[in-house]
Coordinates of C-alpha atoms and ligand atoms in Angstrom, one line a residue:
X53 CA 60.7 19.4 -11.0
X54 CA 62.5 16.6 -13.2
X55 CA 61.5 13.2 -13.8
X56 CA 64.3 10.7 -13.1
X57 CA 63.9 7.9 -15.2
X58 CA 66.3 5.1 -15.2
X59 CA 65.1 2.4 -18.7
X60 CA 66.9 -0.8 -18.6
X61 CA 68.6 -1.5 -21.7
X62 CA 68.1 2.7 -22.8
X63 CA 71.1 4.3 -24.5
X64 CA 72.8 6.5 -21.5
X65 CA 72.7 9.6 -24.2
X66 CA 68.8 9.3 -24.2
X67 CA 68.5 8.5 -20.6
X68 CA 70.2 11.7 -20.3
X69 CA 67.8 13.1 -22.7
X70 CA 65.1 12.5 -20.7
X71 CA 65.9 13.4 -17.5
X72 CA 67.0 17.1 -19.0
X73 CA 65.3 20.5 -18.1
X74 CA 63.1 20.5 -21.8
X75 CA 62.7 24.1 -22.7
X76 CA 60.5 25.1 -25.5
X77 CA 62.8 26.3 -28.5
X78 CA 62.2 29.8 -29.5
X79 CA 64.7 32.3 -31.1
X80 CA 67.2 29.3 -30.9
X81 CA 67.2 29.9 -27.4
X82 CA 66.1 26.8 -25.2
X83 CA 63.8 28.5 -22.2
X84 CA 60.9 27.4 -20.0
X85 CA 57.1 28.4 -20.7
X86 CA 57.1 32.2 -19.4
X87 CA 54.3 31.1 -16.6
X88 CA 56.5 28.1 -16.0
X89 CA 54.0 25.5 -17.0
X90 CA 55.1 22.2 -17.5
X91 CA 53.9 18.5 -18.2
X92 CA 54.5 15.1 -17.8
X93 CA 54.8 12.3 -21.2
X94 CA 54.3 8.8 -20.7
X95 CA 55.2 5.2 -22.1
X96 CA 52.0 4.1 -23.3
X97 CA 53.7 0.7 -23.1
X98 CA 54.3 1.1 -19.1
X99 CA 52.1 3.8 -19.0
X100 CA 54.5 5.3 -16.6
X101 CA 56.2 9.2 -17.1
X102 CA 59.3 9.6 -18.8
X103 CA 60.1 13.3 -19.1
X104 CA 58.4 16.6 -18.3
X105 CA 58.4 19.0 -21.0
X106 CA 57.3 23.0 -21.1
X107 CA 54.1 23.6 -21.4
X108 CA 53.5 26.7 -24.2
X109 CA 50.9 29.5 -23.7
X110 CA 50.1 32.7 -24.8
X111 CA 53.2 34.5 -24.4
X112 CA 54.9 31.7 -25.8
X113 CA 53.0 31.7 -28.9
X114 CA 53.7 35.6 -29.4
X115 CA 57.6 35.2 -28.6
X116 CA 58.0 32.3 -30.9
X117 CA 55.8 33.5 -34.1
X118 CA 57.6 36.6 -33.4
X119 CA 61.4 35.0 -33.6
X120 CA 60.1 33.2 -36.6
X121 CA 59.0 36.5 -38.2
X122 CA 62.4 38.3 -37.9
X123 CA 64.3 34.9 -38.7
X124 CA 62.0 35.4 -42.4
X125 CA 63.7 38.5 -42.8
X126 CA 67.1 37.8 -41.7
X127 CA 70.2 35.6 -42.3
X128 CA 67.9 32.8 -43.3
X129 CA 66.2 35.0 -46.7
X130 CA 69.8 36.1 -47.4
X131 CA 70.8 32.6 -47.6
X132 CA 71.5 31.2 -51.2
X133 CA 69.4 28.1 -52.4
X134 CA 72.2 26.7 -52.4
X135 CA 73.2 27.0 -48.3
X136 CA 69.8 26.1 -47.8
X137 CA 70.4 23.0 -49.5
X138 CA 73.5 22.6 -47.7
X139 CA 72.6 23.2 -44.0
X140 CA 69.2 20.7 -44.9
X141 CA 71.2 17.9 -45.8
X142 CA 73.4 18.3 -42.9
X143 CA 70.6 17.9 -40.8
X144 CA 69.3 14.6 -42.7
X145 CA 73.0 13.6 -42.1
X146 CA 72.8 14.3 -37.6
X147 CA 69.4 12.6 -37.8
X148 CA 70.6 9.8 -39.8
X149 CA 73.9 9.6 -37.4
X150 CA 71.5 10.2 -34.2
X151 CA 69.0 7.5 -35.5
X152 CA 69.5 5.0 -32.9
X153 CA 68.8 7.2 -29.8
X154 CA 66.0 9.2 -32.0
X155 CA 64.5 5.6 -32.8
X156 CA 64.7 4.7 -28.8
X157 CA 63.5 8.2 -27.8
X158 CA 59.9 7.9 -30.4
X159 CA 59.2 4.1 -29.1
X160 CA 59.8 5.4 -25.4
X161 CA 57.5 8.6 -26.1
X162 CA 54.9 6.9 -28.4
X163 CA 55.2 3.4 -27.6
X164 CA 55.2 1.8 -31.4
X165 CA 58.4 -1.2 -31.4
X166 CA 61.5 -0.3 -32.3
X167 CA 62.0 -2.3 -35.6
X168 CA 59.2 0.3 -36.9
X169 CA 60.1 3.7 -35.3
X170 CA 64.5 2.5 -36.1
X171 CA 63.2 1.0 -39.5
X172 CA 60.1 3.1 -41.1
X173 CA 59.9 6.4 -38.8
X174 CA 63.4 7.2 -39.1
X175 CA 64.7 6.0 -42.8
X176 CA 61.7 7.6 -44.4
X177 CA 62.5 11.0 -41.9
X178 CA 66.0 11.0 -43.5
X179 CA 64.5 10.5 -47.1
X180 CA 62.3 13.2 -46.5
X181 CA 64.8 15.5 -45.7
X182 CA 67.4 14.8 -48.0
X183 CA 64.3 15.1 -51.2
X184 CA 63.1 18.5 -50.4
X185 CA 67.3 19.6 -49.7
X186 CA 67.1 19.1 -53.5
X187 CA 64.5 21.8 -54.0
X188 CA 65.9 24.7 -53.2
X189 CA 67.8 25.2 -56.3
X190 CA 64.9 24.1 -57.9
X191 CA 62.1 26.7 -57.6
X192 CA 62.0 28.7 -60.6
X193 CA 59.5 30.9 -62.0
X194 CA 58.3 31.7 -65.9
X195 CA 58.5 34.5 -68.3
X196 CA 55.1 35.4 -69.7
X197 CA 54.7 35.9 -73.0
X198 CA 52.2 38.8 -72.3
X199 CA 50.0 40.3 -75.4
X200 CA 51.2 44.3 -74.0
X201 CA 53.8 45.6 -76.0
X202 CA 57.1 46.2 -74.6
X203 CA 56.4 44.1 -71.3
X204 CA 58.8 41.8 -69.7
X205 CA 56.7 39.9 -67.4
X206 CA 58.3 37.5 -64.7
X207 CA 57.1 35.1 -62.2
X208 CA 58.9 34.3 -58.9
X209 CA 57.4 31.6 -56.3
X210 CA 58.3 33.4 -53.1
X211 CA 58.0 31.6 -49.4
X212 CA 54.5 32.1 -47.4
X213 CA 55.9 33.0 -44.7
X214 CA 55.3 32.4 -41.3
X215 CA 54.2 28.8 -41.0
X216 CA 52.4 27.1 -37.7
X217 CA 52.7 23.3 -38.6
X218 CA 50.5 21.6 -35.9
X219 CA 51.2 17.5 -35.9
X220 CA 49.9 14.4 -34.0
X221 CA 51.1 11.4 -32.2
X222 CA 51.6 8.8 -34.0
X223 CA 54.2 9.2 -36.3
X224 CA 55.5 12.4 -34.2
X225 CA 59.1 12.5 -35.7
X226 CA 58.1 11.5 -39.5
X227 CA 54.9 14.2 -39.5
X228 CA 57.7 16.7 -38.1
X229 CA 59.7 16.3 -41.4
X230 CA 56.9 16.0 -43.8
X231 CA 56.1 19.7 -42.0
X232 CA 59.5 21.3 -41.7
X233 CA 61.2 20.0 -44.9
X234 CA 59.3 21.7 -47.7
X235 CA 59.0 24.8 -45.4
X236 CA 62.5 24.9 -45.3
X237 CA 63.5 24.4 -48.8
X238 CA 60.8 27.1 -49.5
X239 CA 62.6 29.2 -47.4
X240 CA 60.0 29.7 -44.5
X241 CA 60.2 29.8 -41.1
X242 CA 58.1 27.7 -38.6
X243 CA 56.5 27.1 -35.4
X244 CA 56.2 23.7 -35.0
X245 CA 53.8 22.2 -32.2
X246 CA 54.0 18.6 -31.3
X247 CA 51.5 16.1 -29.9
X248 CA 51.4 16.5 -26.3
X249 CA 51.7 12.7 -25.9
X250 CA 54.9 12.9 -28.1
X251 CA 56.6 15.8 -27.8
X252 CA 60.4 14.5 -27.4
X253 CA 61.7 13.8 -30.8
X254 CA 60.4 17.5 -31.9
X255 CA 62.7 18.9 -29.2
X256 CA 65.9 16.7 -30.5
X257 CA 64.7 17.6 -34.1
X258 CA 65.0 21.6 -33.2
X259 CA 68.6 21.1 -31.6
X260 CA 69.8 18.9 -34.5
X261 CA 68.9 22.0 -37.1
X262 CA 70.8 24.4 -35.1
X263 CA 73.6 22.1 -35.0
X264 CA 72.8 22.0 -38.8
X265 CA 73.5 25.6 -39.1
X266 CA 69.9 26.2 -40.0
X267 CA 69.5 30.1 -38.2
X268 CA 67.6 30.5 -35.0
X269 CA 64.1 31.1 -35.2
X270 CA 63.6 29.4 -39.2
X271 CA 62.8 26.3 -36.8
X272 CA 61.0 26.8 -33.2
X273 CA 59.0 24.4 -31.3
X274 CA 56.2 24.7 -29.3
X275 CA 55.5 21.4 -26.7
X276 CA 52.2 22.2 -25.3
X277 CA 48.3 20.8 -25.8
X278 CA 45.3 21.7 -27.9
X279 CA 45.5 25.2 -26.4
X280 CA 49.2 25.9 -27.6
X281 CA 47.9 24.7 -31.0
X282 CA 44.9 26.9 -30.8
X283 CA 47.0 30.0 -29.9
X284 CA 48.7 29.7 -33.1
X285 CA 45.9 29.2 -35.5
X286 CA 44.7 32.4 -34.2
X287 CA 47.8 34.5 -34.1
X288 CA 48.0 37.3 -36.5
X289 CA 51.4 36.8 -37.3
X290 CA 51.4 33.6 -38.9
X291 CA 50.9 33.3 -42.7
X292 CA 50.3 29.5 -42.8
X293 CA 48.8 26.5 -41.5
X294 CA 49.4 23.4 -41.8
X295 CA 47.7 20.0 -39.5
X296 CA 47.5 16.8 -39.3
X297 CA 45.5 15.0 -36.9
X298 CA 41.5 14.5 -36.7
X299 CA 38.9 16.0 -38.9
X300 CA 37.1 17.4 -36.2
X301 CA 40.0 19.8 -35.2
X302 CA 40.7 20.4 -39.0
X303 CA 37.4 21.5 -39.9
X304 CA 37.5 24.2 -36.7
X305 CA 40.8 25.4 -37.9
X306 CA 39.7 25.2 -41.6
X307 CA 37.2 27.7 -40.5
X308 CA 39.4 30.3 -38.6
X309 CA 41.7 30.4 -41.5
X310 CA 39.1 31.0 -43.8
X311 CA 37.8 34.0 -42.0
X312 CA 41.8 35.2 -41.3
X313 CA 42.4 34.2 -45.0
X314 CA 45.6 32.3 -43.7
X315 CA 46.8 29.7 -46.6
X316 CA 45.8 26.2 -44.7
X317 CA 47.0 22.5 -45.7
X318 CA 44.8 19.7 -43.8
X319 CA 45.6 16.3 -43.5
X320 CA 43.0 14.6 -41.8
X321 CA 41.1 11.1 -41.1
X322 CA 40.4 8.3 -43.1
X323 CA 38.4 5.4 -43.1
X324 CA 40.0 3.6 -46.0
X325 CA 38.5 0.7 -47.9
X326 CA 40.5 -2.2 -49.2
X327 CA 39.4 -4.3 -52.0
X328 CA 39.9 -7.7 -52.5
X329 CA 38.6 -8.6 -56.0
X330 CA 37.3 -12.3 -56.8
X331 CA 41.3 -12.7 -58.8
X332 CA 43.3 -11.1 -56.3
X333 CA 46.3 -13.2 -55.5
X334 CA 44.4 -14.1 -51.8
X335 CA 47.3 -15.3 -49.7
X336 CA 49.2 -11.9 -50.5
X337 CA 45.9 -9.8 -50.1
X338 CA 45.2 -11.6 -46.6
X339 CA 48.9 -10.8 -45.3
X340 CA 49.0 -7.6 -46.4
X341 CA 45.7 -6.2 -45.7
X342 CA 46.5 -7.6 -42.3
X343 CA 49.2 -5.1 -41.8
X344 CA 47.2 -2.6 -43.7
X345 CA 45.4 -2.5 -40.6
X346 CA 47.4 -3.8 -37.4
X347 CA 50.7 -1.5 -38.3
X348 CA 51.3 1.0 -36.1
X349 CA 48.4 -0.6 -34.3
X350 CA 45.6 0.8 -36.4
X351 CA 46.6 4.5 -35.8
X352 CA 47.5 5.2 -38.7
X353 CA 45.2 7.8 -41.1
X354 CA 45.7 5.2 -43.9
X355 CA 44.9 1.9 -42.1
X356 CA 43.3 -0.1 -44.5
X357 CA 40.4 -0.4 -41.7
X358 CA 37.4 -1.4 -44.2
X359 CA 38.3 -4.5 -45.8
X360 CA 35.3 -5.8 -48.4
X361 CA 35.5 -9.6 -49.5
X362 CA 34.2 -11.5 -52.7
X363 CA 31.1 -12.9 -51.1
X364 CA 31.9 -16.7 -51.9
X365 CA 35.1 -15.8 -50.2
X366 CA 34.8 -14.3 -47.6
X367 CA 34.8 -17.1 -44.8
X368 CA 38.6 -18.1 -46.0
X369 CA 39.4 -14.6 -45.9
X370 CA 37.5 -13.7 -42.4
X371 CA 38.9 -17.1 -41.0
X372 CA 42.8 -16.5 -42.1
X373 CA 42.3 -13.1 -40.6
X374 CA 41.2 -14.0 -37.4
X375 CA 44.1 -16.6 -37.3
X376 CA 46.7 -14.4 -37.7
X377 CA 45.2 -12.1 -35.2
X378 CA 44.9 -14.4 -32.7
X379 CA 48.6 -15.3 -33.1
X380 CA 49.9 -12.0 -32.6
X381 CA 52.1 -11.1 -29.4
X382 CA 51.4 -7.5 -28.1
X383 CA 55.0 -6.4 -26.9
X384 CA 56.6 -3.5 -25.4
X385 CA 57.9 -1.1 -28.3
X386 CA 61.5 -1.8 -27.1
X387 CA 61.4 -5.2 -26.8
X388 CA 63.3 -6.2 -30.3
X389 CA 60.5 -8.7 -31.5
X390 CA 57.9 -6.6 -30.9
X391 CA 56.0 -6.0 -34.2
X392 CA 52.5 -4.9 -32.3
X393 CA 52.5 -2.0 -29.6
X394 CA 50.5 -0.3 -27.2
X395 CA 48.0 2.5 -27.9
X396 CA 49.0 5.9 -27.5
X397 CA 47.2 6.8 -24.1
X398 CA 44.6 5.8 -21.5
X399 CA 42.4 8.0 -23.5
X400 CA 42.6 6.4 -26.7
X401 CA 42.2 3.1 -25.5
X402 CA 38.7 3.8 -23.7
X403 CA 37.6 5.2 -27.0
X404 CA 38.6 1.9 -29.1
X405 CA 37.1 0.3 -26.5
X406 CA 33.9 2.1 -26.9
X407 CA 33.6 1.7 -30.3
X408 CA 34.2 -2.3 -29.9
X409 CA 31.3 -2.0 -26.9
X410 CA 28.7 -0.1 -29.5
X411 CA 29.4 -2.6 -32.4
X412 CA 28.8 -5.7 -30.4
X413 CA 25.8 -3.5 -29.1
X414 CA 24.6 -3.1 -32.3
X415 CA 24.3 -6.7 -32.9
X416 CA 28.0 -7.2 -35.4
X417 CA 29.7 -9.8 -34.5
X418 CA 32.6 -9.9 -32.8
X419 CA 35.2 -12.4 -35.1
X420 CA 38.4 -11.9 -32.5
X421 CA 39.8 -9.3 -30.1
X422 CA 37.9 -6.5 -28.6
X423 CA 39.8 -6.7 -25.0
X424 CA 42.4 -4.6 -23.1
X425 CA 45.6 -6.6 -22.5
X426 CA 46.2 -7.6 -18.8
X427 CA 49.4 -5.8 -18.5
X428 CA 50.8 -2.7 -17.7
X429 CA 50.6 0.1 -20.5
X430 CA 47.8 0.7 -23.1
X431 CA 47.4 -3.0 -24.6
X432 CA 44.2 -3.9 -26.8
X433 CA 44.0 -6.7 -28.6
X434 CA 44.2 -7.3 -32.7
X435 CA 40.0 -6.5 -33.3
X436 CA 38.3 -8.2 -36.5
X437 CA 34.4 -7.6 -37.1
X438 CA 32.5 -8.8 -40.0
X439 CA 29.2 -6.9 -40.2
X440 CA 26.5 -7.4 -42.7
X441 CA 25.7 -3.8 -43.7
X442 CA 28.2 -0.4 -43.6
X443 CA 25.9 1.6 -41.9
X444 CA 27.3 -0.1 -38.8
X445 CA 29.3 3.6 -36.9
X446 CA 31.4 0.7 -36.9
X447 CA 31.8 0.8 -40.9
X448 CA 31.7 4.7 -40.8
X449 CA 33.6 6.1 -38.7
X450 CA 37.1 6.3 -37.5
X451 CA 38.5 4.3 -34.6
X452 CA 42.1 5.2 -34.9
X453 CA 42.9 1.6 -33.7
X454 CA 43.8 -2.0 -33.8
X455 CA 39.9 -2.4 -35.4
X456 CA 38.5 -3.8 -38.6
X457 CA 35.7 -4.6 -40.6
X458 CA 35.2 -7.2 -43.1
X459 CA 32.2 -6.8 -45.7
X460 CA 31.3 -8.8 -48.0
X461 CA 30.2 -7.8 -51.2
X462 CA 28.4 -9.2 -55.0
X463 CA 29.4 -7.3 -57.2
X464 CA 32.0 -4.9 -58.6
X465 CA 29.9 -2.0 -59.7
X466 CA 28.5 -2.0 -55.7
X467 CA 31.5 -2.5 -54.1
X468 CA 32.9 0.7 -56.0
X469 CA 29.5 2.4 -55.1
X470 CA 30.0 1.2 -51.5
X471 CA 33.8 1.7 -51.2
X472 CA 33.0 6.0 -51.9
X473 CA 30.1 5.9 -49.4
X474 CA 31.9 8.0 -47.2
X475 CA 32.9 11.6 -45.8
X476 CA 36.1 10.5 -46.2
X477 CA 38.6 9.9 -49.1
X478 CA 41.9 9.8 -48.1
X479 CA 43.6 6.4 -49.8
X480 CA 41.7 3.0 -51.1
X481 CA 43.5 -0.2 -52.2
X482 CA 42.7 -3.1 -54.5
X483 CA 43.9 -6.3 -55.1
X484 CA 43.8 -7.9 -58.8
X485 CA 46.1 -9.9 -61.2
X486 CA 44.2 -7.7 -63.9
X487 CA 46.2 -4.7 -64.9
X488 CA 43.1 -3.3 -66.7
X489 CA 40.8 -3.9 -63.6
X490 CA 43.3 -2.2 -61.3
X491 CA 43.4 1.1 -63.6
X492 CA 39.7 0.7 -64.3
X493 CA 39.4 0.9 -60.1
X494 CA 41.8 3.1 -59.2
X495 CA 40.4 5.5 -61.4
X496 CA 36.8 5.1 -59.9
X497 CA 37.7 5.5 -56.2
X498 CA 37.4 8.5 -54.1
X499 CA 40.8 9.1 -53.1
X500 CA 43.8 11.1 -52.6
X501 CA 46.1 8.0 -53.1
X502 CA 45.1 4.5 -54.3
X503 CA 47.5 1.5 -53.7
X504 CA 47.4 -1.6 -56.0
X505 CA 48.3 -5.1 -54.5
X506 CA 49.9 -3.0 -51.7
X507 CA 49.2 -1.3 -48.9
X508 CA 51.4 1.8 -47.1
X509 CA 53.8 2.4 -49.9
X510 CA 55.0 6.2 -49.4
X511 CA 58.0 8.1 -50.9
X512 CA 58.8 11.7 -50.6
X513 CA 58.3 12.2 -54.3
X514 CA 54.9 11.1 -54.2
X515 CA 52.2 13.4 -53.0
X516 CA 50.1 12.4 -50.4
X517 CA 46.5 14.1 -48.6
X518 CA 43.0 13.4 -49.1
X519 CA 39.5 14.7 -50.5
X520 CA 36.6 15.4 -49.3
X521 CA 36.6 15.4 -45.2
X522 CA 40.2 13.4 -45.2
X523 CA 41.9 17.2 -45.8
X524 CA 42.9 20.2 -47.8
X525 CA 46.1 19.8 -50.3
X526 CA 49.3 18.1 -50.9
X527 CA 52.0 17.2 -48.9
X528 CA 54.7 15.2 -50.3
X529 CA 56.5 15.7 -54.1
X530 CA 56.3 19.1 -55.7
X531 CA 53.0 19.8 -54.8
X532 CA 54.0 19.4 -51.1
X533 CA 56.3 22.5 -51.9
X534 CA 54.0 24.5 -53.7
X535 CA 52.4 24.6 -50.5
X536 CA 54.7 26.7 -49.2
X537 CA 55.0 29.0 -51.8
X538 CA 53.5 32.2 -53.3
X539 CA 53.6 33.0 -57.0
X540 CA 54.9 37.1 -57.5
X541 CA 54.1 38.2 -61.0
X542 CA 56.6 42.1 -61.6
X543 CA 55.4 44.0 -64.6
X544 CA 58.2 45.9 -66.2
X545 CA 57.8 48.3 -68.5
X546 CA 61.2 47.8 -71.5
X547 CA 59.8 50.3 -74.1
Ligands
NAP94 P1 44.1 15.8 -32.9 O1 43.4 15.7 -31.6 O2 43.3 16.6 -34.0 O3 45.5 16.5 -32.6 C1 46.4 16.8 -33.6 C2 47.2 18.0 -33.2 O4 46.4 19.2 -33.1 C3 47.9 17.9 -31.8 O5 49.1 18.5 -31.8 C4 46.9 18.6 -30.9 O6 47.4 18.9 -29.7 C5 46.5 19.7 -31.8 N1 45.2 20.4 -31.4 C6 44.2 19.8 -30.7 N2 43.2 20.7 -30.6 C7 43.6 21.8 -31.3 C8 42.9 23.0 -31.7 N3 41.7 23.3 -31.3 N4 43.6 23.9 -32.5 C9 44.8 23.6 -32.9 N5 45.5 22.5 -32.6 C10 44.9 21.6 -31.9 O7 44.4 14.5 -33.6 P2 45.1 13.2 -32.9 O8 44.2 12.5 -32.2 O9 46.4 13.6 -32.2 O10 45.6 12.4 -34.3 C11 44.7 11.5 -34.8 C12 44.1 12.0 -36.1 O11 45.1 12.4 -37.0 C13 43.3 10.9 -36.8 O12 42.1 11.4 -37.2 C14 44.2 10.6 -38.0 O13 43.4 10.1 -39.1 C15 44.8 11.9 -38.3 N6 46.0 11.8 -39.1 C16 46.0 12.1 -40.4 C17 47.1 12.0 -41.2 C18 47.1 12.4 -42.6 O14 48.1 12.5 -43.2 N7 45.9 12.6 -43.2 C19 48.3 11.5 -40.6 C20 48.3 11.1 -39.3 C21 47.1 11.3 -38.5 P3 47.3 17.9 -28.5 O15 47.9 16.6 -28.9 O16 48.1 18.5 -27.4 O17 45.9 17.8 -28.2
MG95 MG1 54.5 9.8 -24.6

């Protein structure tokens, strides 16, 4: 059964798109789940289906990690670094010339406005593409200068293998690529498994690398739910993992690898603080940590979602907040001024809304916000508390949405102590004129990435992850390759 969806003001080549037959890709064959399983994803902005995609199971799983283990030993290992190279920047090149319908197609499937999916999602994609397209060539190993006589001892870095790369919703096209590049220029092979909210940009990604000339089976893709994802961390045929999305589902797979002793890279949750100190430039700091928080409508694992304030400034800063909150428009993600978006799903919203319900229970006060949006889709309103104490769940935990806490604070050596009171650690920001404070703080903060006097800078060069319960390793820059890789050491014997 097919969805037909007609979108005013939708590109006819992605109204086509969406009405197709979506097949999972396996073996670079396009075919439906083997029970026939399908599913329906939504425009959290109309809350109404736009496609119906294959839903993966069991057999699925076995026929795709099985396709990507003969692509490992075929065409695609005999490949030189250099075609590698070559077919990855072609790909970079379709995306970039397919950006516009790709761009249309994530804001359709995820709901986030178009300036953002066309404008972030897609440019920083392409980057990430085109970076690790430079590696292949690049992945050399070392003689050792071994104390044996009459040794020559060599290292190779050789790919993993067999990689499941399990992503989530809310930056479904830009977590495929931070996945799939670095596999690729490794020379992997994958099975890639989308959110089940946002599935459709995964399935244009795995055409667009056969069109490439990347091999079939280096790239398949699995549409399905939690269970599809599950399937995978447990097959026996694949070598790696590698997830983003909450902590609770990385710890569970965290453990299964462990006892498989499968190689595992976790990107997780965050609940990052942001720190304005007493001679931060405040208009910038306000703005920005504004947007560290409200892009992407708060579902993002970096939003800047704890915000602590100088004490004798905090009112100015609570009050400019709440200002600019209150003057946002919440608009459809294809509406061109949109800037602020639905949530992702039904789901997601009831949750936010939950955690809004217990904080106001729990006696913090409610500065703004903190109501669904009387319109169609999954609207919530910009959401600022300012709580006295951060043992508020409020404080603590993740709310993966449009939500944030102001503290204030007395002093630097608490707000540090304060800032790394957390199970988390996956970026913190500050906000100085001093260069010597900035240092001084970025090197006392928990974190896998610390911003200074900005908020969401990312590049593929840089690495990116977490510590403590925000994940497990790199992703990003060469450490984001490494990942994929597995040092050989050969012993030969000259003498
Ligand atoms: P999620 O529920 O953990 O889902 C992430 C992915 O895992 C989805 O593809 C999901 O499939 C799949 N999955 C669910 N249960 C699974 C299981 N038992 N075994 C294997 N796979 C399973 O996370 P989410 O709600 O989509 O994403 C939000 C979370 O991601 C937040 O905590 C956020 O902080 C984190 N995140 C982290 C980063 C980072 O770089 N650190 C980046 C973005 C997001 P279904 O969707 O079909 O359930
Ligand atoms: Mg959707």
């Amino acid at each position: 059964m097919t969805t037909v969806v007609e979108i005013p003001g939708v590109p006819a080549a992605v109204s086509q798109f969406l009405n197709r037959e979506h097949g999972l890709l396996i073996g670079g064959k396009v075919r439906a789940a083997a029970d026939g399983a399908t599913f329906e994803t939504l425009d959290p902005s109309t809350a109404k289906p736009i496609a119906r995609v294959a839903q993966a199971g069991q057999a699925d799983v076995d026929a795709a990690v099985h396709a990507a283990r003969t692509a490992l030993n075929g065409e695609w290992k005999r490949m030189s670094p250099a075609d590698r190279s070559r077919v990855m920047n072609r790909l970079a090149d379709l995306i970039e010339a397919d950006a516009d319908n790709l761009a249309t197609l994530e804001t359709l499937d995820n709901g986030k406005p178009f300036t953002f999916s066309r404008y972030a999602d897609l440019e920083l994609t392409v980057a990430q593409i085109r970076y690790y397209a430079g590696w292949p060539t690049k992945i050399t190993g070392e003689v050792v200068p071994v104390s044996a006589p009459d040794n020559l001892v060599y290292t190779r870095k050789v790919p993993v293998g067999v990689c499941a790369q399990i992503i989530p919703w809310n930056f479904p096209l830009l977590m495929a690529s931070w996945k799939i590049a670095p596999a690729l220029a490794a020379g992997c092979t994958i099975v890639l498994k989308p959110a089940e909210e946002t599935p459709l940009t995964a399935l244009r990604l795995g055409e667009l690398a056969l069109e490439a000339g990347i091999p079939a089976g280096v790239l398949n893709v699995l549409t399905g739910d939690g269970r599809t994802g599950a399937a995978l961390v447990d097959h026996a045929g694949v070598d790696k993992i590698s997830f983003t999305g909450s902590t609770a589902v990385g710890r569970e797979i965290a453990a299964k690898a462990g006892r498989a002793l499968k190689r595992v890279t976790l990107e997780l949750g965050g609940k990052a603080p942001n720190i304005i100190l007493p001679d931060a430039d405040l208009d910038k700091a306000v703005e920005a940590s504004f947007h560290a928080i409200y892009f992407n409508t708060g579902q993002a694992c970096n939003a800047g979602s704890r915000l602590y304030v100088p004490r004798d400034q905090y009112d100015d800063v609570v009050n400019k907040l709440a200002a600019v909150a209150k003057a946002t428009v919440p608009a459809p993600g294809l509406d061109p001024t949109s800037l602020y978006g639905p949530v992702i799903s039904d789901e997601a919203l009831q949750r936010i809304v939950g955690f809004v319900d217990a904080a106001q229970s729990d006696g913090v006060k409610l500065v703004t916000g903190g109501k669904r949006i009387d319109r169609d889709g999954y609207f919530i309103e910009p959401t600022l508390f300012s709580a006295t104490s951060d043992n508020y769940t409020i404080a603590r935990e993740e709310v993966f949405g449009p939500v944030l806490v102001a503290l204030p604070y007395d002093t630097i050596d608490e707000v540090v102590e304060r800032a790394n009171a957390t199970d988390y650690g996956l970026v913190a920001g500050v906000w100085t004129e001093n260069l010597a404070t900035a240092h001084q703080m970025a090197d006392r903060l928990d974190a896998g990435v610390v911003y200074i006097n900005q908020w969401h800078p990312s590049d593929p060069a840089s690495p990116y992850g977490g510590i403590k319960a925000s994940g497990i390793g790199r992703e990003m820059g060469s450490a984001g390759l490494d990942a994929y890789l597995e040092l050989k050491t050969i012993w030969t014997k000259v003498g």
